[in-house]
XYZ file of C-alpha atoms in Angstrom:
406
model
C 112.833 66.586 71.082
C 114.760 69.287 72.925
C 113.392 70.678 76.190
C 112.619 74.387 76.084
C 111.229 77.323 78.057
C 110.400 80.882 77.078
C 112.101 83.681 79.014
C 111.747 87.447 78.928
C 114.092 90.320 79.666
C 112.933 93.854 80.355
C 114.599 97.158 81.175
C 117.864 98.684 79.965
C 118.990 95.263 78.791
C 121.378 96.497 76.098
C 123.459 99.233 77.710
C 123.616 97.253 80.973
C 124.941 94.295 78.911
C 122.229 92.068 80.393
C 121.091 90.711 77.027
C 124.534 89.677 75.701
C 125.409 88.260 79.121
C 122.323 86.023 79.075
C 122.937 84.910 75.487
C 126.539 84.007 76.322
C 125.432 81.985 79.337
C 122.958 79.993 77.257
C 125.583 79.072 74.677
C 128.306 78.383 77.241
C 126.035 75.857 78.945
C 125.397 74.014 75.688
C 121.949 75.462 75.066
C 120.427 77.344 72.170
C 118.008 80.224 71.750
C 115.837 82.056 69.272
C 114.153 85.437 69.533
C 110.358 85.341 69.577
C 110.046 89.088 70.064
C 112.381 92.041 70.517
C 111.587 95.707 71.053
C 114.281 98.316 71.547
C 113.542 101.512 73.448
C 113.344 104.533 71.155
C 115.119 106.931 73.516
C 117.848 106.452 76.102
C 115.222 106.492 78.859
C 112.882 103.935 77.266
C 113.170 100.303 78.399
C 113.743 97.486 75.927
C 112.240 94.002 76.027
C 113.081 90.609 74.578
C 111.241 87.289 74.502
C 113.466 84.256 73.879
C 112.918 80.532 73.573
C 115.739 78.707 75.346
C 116.318 75.058 74.458
C 118.611 72.270 75.641
C 119.021 68.575 74.888
C 117.779 67.465 78.330
C 115.555 68.789 81.097
C 118.537 68.747 83.449
C 120.585 70.912 81.096
C 117.664 73.306 80.633
C 117.197 73.608 84.396
C 120.876 74.434 84.785
C 120.642 77.143 82.120
C 117.456 78.636 83.567
C 119.004 78.806 87.018
C 121.924 80.855 85.715
C 119.956 83.226 83.495
C 117.418 83.830 86.268
C 120.228 84.995 88.511
C 121.053 87.588 85.859
C 117.469 88.866 85.790
C 115.697 86.766 83.151
C 112.132 85.705 83.966
C 110.525 82.439 82.885
C 107.262 83.284 81.106
C 105.097 80.300 82.051
C 105.472 80.652 85.784
C 104.301 78.227 88.422
C 104.458 78.647 92.166
C 107.894 78.197 93.677
C 108.689 74.644 94.732
C 109.241 74.261 98.472
C 110.918 71.474 100.393
C 111.629 71.195 104.124
C 115.172 71.543 105.403
C 116.264 68.012 106.404
C 118.278 69.176 109.438
C 119.532 72.278 111.208
C 122.110 74.008 109.032
C 121.291 71.929 105.941
C 119.370 73.027 102.840
C 117.424 70.470 100.797
C 119.089 69.227 97.627
C 118.664 71.481 94.581
C 118.013 74.551 96.763
C 117.922 77.903 94.980
C 121.088 79.915 95.651
C 120.390 83.640 95.833
C 122.133 86.651 94.343
C 122.297 90.093 95.961
C 119.634 91.363 93.539
C 116.015 92.096 94.408
C 114.156 88.782 94.180
C 110.493 87.719 94.258
C 108.944 84.277 94.488
C 105.534 83.126 93.343
C 103.399 81.799 96.195
C 99.681 80.950 95.997
C 99.539 82.535 92.540
C 101.015 85.919 93.465
C 104.498 87.399 93.630
C 105.941 88.229 97.041
C 109.284 89.946 97.700
C 112.146 88.102 99.344
C 113.273 90.114 102.348
C 116.933 91.024 102.906
C 118.552 90.328 99.501
C 121.955 88.714 100.002
C 124.181 86.558 97.830
C 124.886 82.882 98.478
C 121.866 82.183 100.679
C 118.725 80.097 100.424
C 115.130 81.364 100.489
C 113.059 80.336 103.514
C 109.291 80.664 103.089
C 106.414 80.978 105.543
C 103.396 79.986 103.403
C 100.864 80.791 106.107
C 102.234 84.280 106.625
C 102.933 84.847 102.929
C 106.518 85.870 103.619
C 109.932 84.895 102.268
C 113.441 85.816 103.404
C 117.022 84.963 102.623
C 118.841 82.759 105.113
C 122.457 81.563 105.231
C 122.829 77.821 105.434
C 123.984 77.964 109.064
C 120.741 79.701 110.095
C 118.180 77.345 108.532
C 116.342 75.023 110.910
C 114.999 71.538 110.313
C 111.512 71.603 108.822
C 111.659 75.170 107.501
C 110.430 75.368 103.911
C 113.131 76.274 101.407
C 112.780 77.177 97.710
C 114.245 74.547 95.384
C 114.647 74.457 91.603
C 113.986 77.378 89.292
C 110.196 77.664 89.119
C 108.390 80.665 90.505
C 111.470 82.855 90.948
C 111.915 86.366 89.579
C 115.111 88.409 89.852
C 115.171 92.129 89.059
C 118.535 93.216 87.618
C 120.092 96.575 88.353
C 119.788 98.941 85.425
C 122.662 101.255 84.586
C 121.808 104.650 86.032
C 122.119 107.080 83.118
C 122.102 110.012 85.524
C 124.615 108.342 87.816
C 124.382 109.639 91.362
C 128.065 109.153 91.877
C 130.616 108.670 89.142
C 128.889 108.874 85.801
C 131.722 111.125 84.628
C 134.327 108.453 85.343
C 135.266 106.112 82.562
C 136.200 103.248 84.856
C 135.035 101.831 88.164
C 138.504 102.213 89.709
C 139.907 105.725 89.646
C 143.627 106.405 90.049
C 144.027 109.408 87.750
C 140.807 111.325 88.240
C 140.521 114.681 90.059
C 140.242 113.590 93.685
C 138.560 116.746 94.949
C 135.749 116.322 92.435
C 135.460 112.623 93.286
C 135.206 113.344 97.009
C 132.652 116.095 96.376
C 130.449 113.559 94.634
C 130.828 111.112 97.498
C 129.731 113.894 99.854
C 126.747 114.611 97.618
C 125.783 110.945 97.668
C 126.040 110.868 101.463
C 123.654 113.809 101.691
C 121.222 112.072 99.367
C 121.373 108.806 101.325
C 120.820 110.711 104.558
C 117.820 112.558 103.059
C 116.310 109.180 102.126
C 116.546 108.036 105.734
C 119.035 105.269 104.962
C 122.108 104.268 106.937
C 125.756 104.899 106.095
C 128.199 102.129 107.029
C 131.943 102.644 107.476
C 134.207 99.591 107.179
C 137.601 100.401 108.658
C 141.085 98.961 108.482
C 143.964 99.919 110.799
C 145.459 102.114 108.061
C 142.764 104.645 108.959
C 144.645 105.094 112.240
C 148.185 104.763 110.843
C 147.587 107.506 108.252
C 146.313 109.940 110.867
C 142.772 109.910 109.470
C 141.077 109.225 112.809
C 140.372 112.910 113.641
C 138.575 113.435 110.314
C 136.556 110.243 110.741
C 135.737 111.220 114.319
C 134.352 114.509 112.991
C 132.100 112.576 110.609
C 130.816 110.509 113.532
C 130.311 113.595 115.703
C 128.333 115.278 112.912
C 126.048 112.270 112.479
C 127.303 111.022 109.101
C 128.194 107.484 110.194
C 125.511 105.098 111.480
C 127.506 101.923 112.077
C 131.178 100.892 111.983
C 132.582 97.501 110.988
C 136.172 96.487 111.570
C 138.484 94.124 113.367
C 140.470 94.032 116.554
C 143.373 95.975 115.019
C 141.594 99.217 114.122
C 140.135 99.521 117.621
C 143.425 98.611 119.322
C 145.431 101.160 117.352
C 142.835 103.892 117.861
C 142.945 103.240 121.602
C 146.762 103.105 121.513
C 146.781 106.596 119.999
C 144.372 107.845 122.663
C 146.422 106.391 125.534
C 150.001 106.707 124.277
C 149.983 108.953 121.194
C 151.422 106.148 119.048
C 150.161 103.687 116.456
C 152.189 100.466 116.408
C 154.783 102.334 118.433
C 155.131 105.204 115.941
C 154.384 108.681 117.234
C 151.652 110.239 115.093
C 152.910 113.688 116.073
C 156.540 113.162 115.033
C 156.379 110.136 112.733
C 159.166 108.360 114.593
C 159.307 105.295 116.809
C 159.392 105.907 120.547
C 161.177 103.991 123.259
C 159.083 101.027 124.363
C 156.545 101.780 121.644
C 156.436 98.183 120.476
C 154.610 97.357 123.731
C 151.983 100.074 123.480
C 149.334 98.099 121.589
C 149.520 95.264 124.125
C 149.334 97.711 127.012
C 146.313 99.346 125.357
C 144.608 95.944 125.070
C 145.409 95.146 128.696
C 144.003 98.475 129.873
C 140.693 97.945 128.075
C 140.459 94.345 129.272
C 140.974 95.530 132.853
C 138.111 98.001 132.409
C 135.854 95.297 130.980
C 135.460 96.723 127.476
C 135.567 99.895 125.397
C 132.303 101.325 126.739
C 133.372 100.677 130.316
C 136.715 102.381 129.635
C 134.869 105.470 128.392
C 132.472 105.456 131.345
C 135.366 105.081 133.807
C 137.217 108.016 132.244
C 140.119 105.850 131.110
C 139.455 106.333 127.382
C 138.950 110.054 126.806
C 139.557 110.596 123.099
C 139.672 108.884 119.735
C 137.220 107.344 117.315
C 135.873 104.635 119.595
C 135.456 107.126 122.419
C 133.269 109.166 120.062
C 131.335 106.090 118.899
C 130.439 105.289 122.502
C 129.529 108.912 123.270
C 127.275 109.164 120.212
C 125.759 105.685 120.712
C 126.929 104.651 117.234
C 127.045 100.833 117.075
C 130.151 98.984 115.956
C 130.909 95.358 115.131
C 134.465 94.107 115.626
C 134.959 90.728 113.957
C 137.869 88.667 115.217
C 140.720 86.959 113.391
C 143.051 84.118 114.295
C 145.983 86.570 114.281
C 144.525 89.021 116.817
C 146.424 90.072 119.922
C 144.222 90.063 123.014
C 141.660 90.465 121.662
C 139.661 93.351 123.073
C 136.570 92.201 125.019
C 134.330 93.834 122.381
C 135.650 91.601 119.589
C 133.291 88.831 118.446
C 135.545 85.796 118.085
C 132.837 83.482 116.703
C 132.904 84.211 112.953
C 129.309 83.059 112.406
C 128.091 85.285 115.245
C 130.135 88.210 113.900
C 128.669 87.724 110.438
C 125.146 87.680 111.861
C 125.788 90.867 113.837
C 126.997 92.573 110.660
C 124.041 91.190 108.723
C 121.578 92.813 111.107
C 123.249 96.210 110.789
C 123.367 96.284 106.964
C 119.577 96.223 106.762
C 118.366 99.665 105.810
C 121.762 100.782 104.515
C 122.064 103.105 101.532
C 125.838 103.546 101.347
C 128.929 101.698 102.520
C 132.354 103.355 102.784
C 135.071 100.685 102.591
C 138.216 102.301 103.941
C 141.522 100.417 103.689
C 140.264 97.033 104.866
C 140.126 94.318 102.226
C 139.155 91.456 104.546
C 136.259 93.129 106.330
C 135.170 95.016 103.212
C 134.798 91.806 101.213
C 132.864 90.274 104.101
C 130.572 93.301 104.190
C 130.135 93.323 100.416
C 128.943 89.722 100.568
C 126.143 90.786 102.923
C 124.971 93.904 101.073
C 122.090 94.054 98.598
C 123.236 95.106 95.133
C 121.234 98.324 95.473
C 123.538 99.659 98.210
C 126.178 102.003 96.810
C 129.721 101.220 97.918
C 132.804 103.424 97.828
C 136.117 101.555 98.192
C 139.195 103.596 99.127
C 142.735 102.204 99.305
C 146.235 103.236 98.275
C 146.743 99.840 96.600
C 145.039 99.655 93.157
C 144.864 95.846 93.298
C 142.875 95.979 96.529
C 140.492 98.589 95.152
C 139.933 96.596 91.957
C 139.127 93.456 93.923
C 136.702 95.284 96.194
C 135.042 97.171 93.355
C 134.548 94.066 91.221
C 131.143 93.079 92.576
C 129.540 92.862 89.159
C 127.271 95.866 89.523
C 127.168 99.534 88.605
C 126.783 100.955 92.106
C 130.356 100.246 93.214
C 133.261 102.604 92.679
C 136.891 102.385 93.726
C 139.163 105.307 94.565
C 142.917 104.805 94.613
C 144.259 107.310 97.114
C 145.554 107.703 100.642
C 142.641 107.114 103.009
C 143.823 109.914 105.284
C 143.682 112.495 102.499
C 140.294 111.157 101.384
C 138.729 111.449 104.842
C 140.194 114.908 105.472
C 138.706 116.191 102.223
C 135.389 114.399 102.815
C 134.999 115.928 106.275
C 135.700 119.380 104.842
C 133.194 118.902 102.011
C 130.436 117.813 104.398
C 131.160 120.577 106.906
C 131.134 123.201 104.150
C 127.558 122.372 103.156
């Protein structure tokens, strides 16, 4: 006799494509299904619901199917408490650990549902039974003896529903925009930023060095000065080039005033690094009056935190750069908590890293001149991400104007 479990789906399961996605997963994994109950919402605002019996030839196959459909938002009807096993060693999950998505997740503990704090993809769930609390944890952070959720029992994932009154780009036919009216797009980004700010949530800016090369730093500095940016993520390069502009008026040896290379300009970024290293860091350079302008000068003045994650290709690096990738990831992880919006500006590497840390509920706006980069960044499998194909300098200039005009 085949093994089976009943699952239910609730919400906007048709227009969000949740139902067909779950049915496809069941069949792709060699399972089968039948509908026990289905009710479609009468209006566009009414939720729909479906009750399905999922079957497979073995318990192992059924467990595999349930794990995948749960990650999409299906809920097993006959729920038991989540199964917990201790981590066998520091940095090691028990076998068959539950791998999280970036969706809101609950686990069943002592007969009641409790939320899992800090939704993040590709983590485990660490549980404190005595305190009745659960949180996501990357594998490197788990400690021997901590209780970790294993298997598929007692887990509930809440899928994102398609927002019919989209806060951002409901008028856009595709997630990546290359031929839409940019002024209207930017106006909607500005509107979203105001809404996020009114909700008391943070706005993150992830920056690549192109922000400096395109001359967008003054516009971004205005956003920081006006309180629109709460934290900045980037690498060594964006800080180095911003400081190079402040000290020498060049970015990678190119004068931003004239657009031409200057004599000895190829040395400027190294001399900028050396100057900051002599001061002891960016903050010290500001305090000593060495760094008197630029984005990072403004970040220090306004006490806006920044995380600079290092790379093997970095020159220097600056003393502020975190060269331990695990430590850099953890620093970023702490700052994404409480975020409502993330602006990903011409930095594929750091934007992907940030996207991996964000809950699915955080809206993200990806801006790059390269459509392939924008498509890759926007393809996070959720409705809250939009990509804008345009010059980041033009985008930031228009955004600053829109926000200042309010």
